[in-house]
Structure formats: C-alpha cells, structure tokens
mmCIF file of C-alpha atoms in Angstrom:
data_model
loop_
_atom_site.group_PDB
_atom_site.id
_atom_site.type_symbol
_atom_site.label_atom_id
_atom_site.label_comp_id
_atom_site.label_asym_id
_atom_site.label_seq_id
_atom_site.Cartn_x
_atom_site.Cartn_y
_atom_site.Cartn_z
ATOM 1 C CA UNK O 2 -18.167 14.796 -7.835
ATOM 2 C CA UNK O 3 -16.985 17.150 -4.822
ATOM 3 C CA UNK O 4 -13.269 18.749 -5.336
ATOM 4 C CA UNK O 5 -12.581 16.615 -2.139
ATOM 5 C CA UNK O 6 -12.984 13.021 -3.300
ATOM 6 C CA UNK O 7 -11.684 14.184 -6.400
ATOM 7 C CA UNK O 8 -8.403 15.215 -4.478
ATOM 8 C CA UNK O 9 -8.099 12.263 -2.416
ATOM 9 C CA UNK O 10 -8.596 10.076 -5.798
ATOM 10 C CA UNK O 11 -5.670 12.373 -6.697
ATOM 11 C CA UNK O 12 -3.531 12.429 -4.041
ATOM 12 C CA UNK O 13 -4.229 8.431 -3.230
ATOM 13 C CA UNK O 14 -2.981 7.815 -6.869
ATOM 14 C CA UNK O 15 0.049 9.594 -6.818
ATOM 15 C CA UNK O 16 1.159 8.393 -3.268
ATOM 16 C CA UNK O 17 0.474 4.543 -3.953
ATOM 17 C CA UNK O 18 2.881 4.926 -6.931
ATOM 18 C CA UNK O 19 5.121 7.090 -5.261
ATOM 19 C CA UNK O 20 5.545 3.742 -2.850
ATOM 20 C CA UNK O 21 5.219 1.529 -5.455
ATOM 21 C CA UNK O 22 8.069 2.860 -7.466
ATOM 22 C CA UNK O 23 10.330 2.712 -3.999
ATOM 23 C CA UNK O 24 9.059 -0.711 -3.934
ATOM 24 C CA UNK O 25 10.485 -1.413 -7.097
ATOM 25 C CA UNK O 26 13.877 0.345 -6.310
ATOM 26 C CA UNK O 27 13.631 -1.997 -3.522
ATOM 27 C CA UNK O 28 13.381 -4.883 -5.416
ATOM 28 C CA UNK O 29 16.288 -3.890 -7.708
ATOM 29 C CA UNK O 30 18.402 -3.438 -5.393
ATOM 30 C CA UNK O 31 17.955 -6.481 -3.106
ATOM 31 C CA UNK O 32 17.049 -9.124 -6.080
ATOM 32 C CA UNK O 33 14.227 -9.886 -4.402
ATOM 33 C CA UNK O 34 10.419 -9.987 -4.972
ATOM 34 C CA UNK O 35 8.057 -7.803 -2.542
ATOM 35 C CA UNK O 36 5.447 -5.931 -5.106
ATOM 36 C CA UNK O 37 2.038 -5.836 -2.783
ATOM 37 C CA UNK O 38 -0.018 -6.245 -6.053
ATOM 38 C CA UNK O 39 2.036 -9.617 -6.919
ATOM 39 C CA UNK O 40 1.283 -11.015 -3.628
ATOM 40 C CA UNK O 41 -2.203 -9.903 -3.701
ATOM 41 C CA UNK O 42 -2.557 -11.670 -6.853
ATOM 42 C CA UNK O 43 -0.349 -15.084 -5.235
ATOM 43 C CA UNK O 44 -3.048 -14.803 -2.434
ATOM 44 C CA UNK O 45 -5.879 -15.122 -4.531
ATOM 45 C CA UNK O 46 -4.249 -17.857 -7.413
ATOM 46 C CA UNK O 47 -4.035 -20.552 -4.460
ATOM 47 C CA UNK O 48 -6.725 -19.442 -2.721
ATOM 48 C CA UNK O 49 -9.088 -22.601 -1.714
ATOM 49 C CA UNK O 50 -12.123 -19.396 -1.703
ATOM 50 C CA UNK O 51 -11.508 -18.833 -5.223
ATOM 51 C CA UNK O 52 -11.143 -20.631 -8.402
ATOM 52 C CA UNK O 53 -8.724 -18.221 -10.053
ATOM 53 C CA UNK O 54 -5.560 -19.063 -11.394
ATOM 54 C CA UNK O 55 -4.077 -15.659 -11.903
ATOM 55 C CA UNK O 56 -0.738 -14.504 -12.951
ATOM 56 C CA UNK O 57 1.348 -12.175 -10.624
ATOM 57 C CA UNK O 58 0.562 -8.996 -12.515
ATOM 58 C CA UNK O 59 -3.158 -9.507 -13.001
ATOM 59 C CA UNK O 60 -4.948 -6.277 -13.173
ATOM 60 C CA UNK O 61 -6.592 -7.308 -9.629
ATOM 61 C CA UNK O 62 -3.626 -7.524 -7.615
ATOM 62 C CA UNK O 63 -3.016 -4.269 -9.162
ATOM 63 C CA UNK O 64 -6.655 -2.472 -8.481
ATOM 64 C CA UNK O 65 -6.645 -3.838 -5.368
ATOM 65 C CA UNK O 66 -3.581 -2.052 -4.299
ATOM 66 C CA UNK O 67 -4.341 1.298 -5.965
ATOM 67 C CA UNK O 68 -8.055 1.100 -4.210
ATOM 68 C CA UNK O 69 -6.436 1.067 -0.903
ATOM 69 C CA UNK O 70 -4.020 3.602 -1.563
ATOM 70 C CA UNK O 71 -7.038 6.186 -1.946
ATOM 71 C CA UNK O 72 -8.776 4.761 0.990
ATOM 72 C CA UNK O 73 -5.151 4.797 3.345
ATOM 73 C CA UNK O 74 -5.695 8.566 1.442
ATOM 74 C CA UNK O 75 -9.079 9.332 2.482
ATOM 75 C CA UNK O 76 -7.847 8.502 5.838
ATOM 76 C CA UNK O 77 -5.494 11.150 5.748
ATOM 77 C CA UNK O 78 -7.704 13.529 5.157
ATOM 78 C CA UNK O 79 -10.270 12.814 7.721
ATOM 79 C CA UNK O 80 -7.762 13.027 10.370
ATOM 80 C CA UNK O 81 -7.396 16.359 8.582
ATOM 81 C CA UNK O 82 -10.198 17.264 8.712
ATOM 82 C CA UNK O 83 -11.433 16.444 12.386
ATOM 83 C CA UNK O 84 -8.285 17.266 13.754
ATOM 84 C CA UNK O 85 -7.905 20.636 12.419
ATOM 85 C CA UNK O 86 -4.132 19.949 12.052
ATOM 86 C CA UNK O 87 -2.531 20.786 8.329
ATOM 87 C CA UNK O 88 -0.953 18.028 6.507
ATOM 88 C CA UNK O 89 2.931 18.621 6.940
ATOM 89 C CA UNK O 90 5.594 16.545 5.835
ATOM 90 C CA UNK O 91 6.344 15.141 9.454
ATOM 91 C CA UNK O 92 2.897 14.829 10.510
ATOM 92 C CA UNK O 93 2.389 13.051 6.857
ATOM 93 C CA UNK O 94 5.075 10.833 7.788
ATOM 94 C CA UNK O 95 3.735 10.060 10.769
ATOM 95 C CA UNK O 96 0.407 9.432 9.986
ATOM 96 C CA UNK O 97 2.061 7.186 6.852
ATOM 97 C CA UNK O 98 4.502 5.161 9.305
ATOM 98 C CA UNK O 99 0.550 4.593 11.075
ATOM 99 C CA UNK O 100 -0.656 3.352 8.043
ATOM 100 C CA UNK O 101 2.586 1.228 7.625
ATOM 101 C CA UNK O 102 1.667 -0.455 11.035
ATOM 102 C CA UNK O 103 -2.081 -0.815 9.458
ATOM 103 C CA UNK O 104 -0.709 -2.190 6.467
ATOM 104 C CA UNK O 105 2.130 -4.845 8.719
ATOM 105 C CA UNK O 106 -1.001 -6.175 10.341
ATOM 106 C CA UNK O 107 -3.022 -6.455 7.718
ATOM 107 C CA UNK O 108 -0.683 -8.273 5.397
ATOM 108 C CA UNK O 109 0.017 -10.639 8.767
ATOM 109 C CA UNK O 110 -3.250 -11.569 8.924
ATOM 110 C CA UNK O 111 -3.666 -12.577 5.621
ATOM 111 C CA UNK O 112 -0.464 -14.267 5.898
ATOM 112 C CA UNK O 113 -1.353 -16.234 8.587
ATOM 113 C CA UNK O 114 -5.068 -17.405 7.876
ATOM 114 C CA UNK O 115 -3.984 -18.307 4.069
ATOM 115 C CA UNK O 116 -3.156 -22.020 3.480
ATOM 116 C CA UNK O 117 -0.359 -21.539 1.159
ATOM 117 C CA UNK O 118 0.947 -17.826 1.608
ATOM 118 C CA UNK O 119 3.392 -16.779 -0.746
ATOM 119 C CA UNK O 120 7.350 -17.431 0.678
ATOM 120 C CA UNK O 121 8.750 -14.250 1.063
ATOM 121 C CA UNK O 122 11.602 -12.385 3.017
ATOM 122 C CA UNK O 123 9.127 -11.210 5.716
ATOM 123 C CA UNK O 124 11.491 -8.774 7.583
ATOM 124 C CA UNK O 125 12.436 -7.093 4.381
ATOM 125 C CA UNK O 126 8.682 -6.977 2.872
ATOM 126 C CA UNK O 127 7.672 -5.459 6.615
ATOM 127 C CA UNK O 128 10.517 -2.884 6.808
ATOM 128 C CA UNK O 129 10.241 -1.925 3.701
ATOM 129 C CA UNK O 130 6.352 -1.770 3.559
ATOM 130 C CA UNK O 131 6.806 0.467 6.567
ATOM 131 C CA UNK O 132 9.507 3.167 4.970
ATOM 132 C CA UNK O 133 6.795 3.206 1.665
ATOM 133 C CA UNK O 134 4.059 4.027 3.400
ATOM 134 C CA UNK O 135 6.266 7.016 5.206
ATOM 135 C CA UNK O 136 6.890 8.331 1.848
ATOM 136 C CA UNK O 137 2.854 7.718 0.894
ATOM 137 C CA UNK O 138 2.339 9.915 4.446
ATOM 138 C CA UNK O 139 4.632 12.496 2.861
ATOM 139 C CA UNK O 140 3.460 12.979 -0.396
ATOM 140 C CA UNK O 141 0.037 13.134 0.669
ATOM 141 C CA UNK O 142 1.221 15.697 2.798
ATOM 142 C CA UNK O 143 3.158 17.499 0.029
ATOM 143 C CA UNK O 144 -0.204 16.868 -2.554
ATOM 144 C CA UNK O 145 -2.269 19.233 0.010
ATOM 145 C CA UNK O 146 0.278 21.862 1.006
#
C-alpha cells in the first residue's frame, strides 16, 4: 500500500474523530442529540429499503461515518495535489467549511427523500456540522504540515 493512501487513511481517521469528539462536546453542552453515526443508523432502522432494525450505535452508522471521513480526506489531498497549493490551517479550514456545505446537502437530501427522518434540531445539527468539518479541514491540514 502507497505511503499516500496510507496517510489519507491516517489523516481521515484522526480528523473524523477530531469532529466527532466536538460533536460530542456539542452534545454535552446543549443536551441534545446530533452524533452523524446515530442518525445514520436512525436512517437505516426505519428505512422501508431495508429490513434492519438497528440500534443507534450500530457499528454501521459508525463505519459509515469513519469511511467518509477518509474519502472527505482523500479529497483534501487531491485538491493538494492538482492545485499545487500546501495544506495550511486556513486553506484546511476552508476547504473543511467546503466539505461542511457537502456534508449540509448531503444530510438534506437524505433528510428529505426518507419517509420517517429522524426529528432533530436541524439548525443546530447544520451549524454545528459546519464548524466540525472546519476543524476536520484543519487537522488535515495540521496532519500534512
């Protein structure tokens, strides 16, 4: 395996828990429930597609998550790469607060086109969501300085 994919395996692992754990800080301080693996995992347990009744912290919602985090990575460093431009901390932020949009939309969708999406405080889970990924953008930054 090429020291590249090995480093964005890397660096995608240690910026999806870098948000995660803000997520959680998140969730301790305003009581309430936003964990992305959680509502992957709601998603799925009343899906009409699948018939899987699976508990908040199944191991899916959970790989699911992580697997994302090295490909939001992998993006990272192909912009790197083609662009020639060297992963700062503002340019990782900004490239994560890209990823947050990504992420906005893609949790909107799925939102919207499930039948029963999990009730949630949407504005929270979006602003938050967004500030998580800029720390992801940084740390990926920081993992290849």
């Amino acid at each position: 395996m090429s020291t590249t994919i090995i480093n964005i395996l890397i660096s995608g692992l240690i910026g999806t828990t870098a948000m995660t754990l803000f997520t959680i800080f998140v969730e301790t301080v305003t009581g309430k429930d936003l964990g992305e693996p959680k509502y992957l995992n709601r998603l799925i347990s009343t899906s009409v597609h699948f018939d899987a009744k699976i508990g908040d912290n199944h191991i899916f919602g959970w790989a699911a998550h992580y697997v994302i985090g090295v490909l939001f990575a992998a993006v990272m460093v192909a912009f790197r790469s083609i662009s020639g431009i060297h992963l700062t901390t503002l340019n990782g932020m900004l490239l994560g607060t890209a990823l947050g949009i990504m992420g906005i939309i893609g949790w909107t969708v799925m939102f919207a086109v499930h039948h029963d999406p999990p009730k949630i405080d949407f504005p929270l889970f979006m602003a938050q969501l967004i500030v998580a990924h800029i720390l992801f953008g940084a740390t990926i930054a920081f993992y290849y300085r």
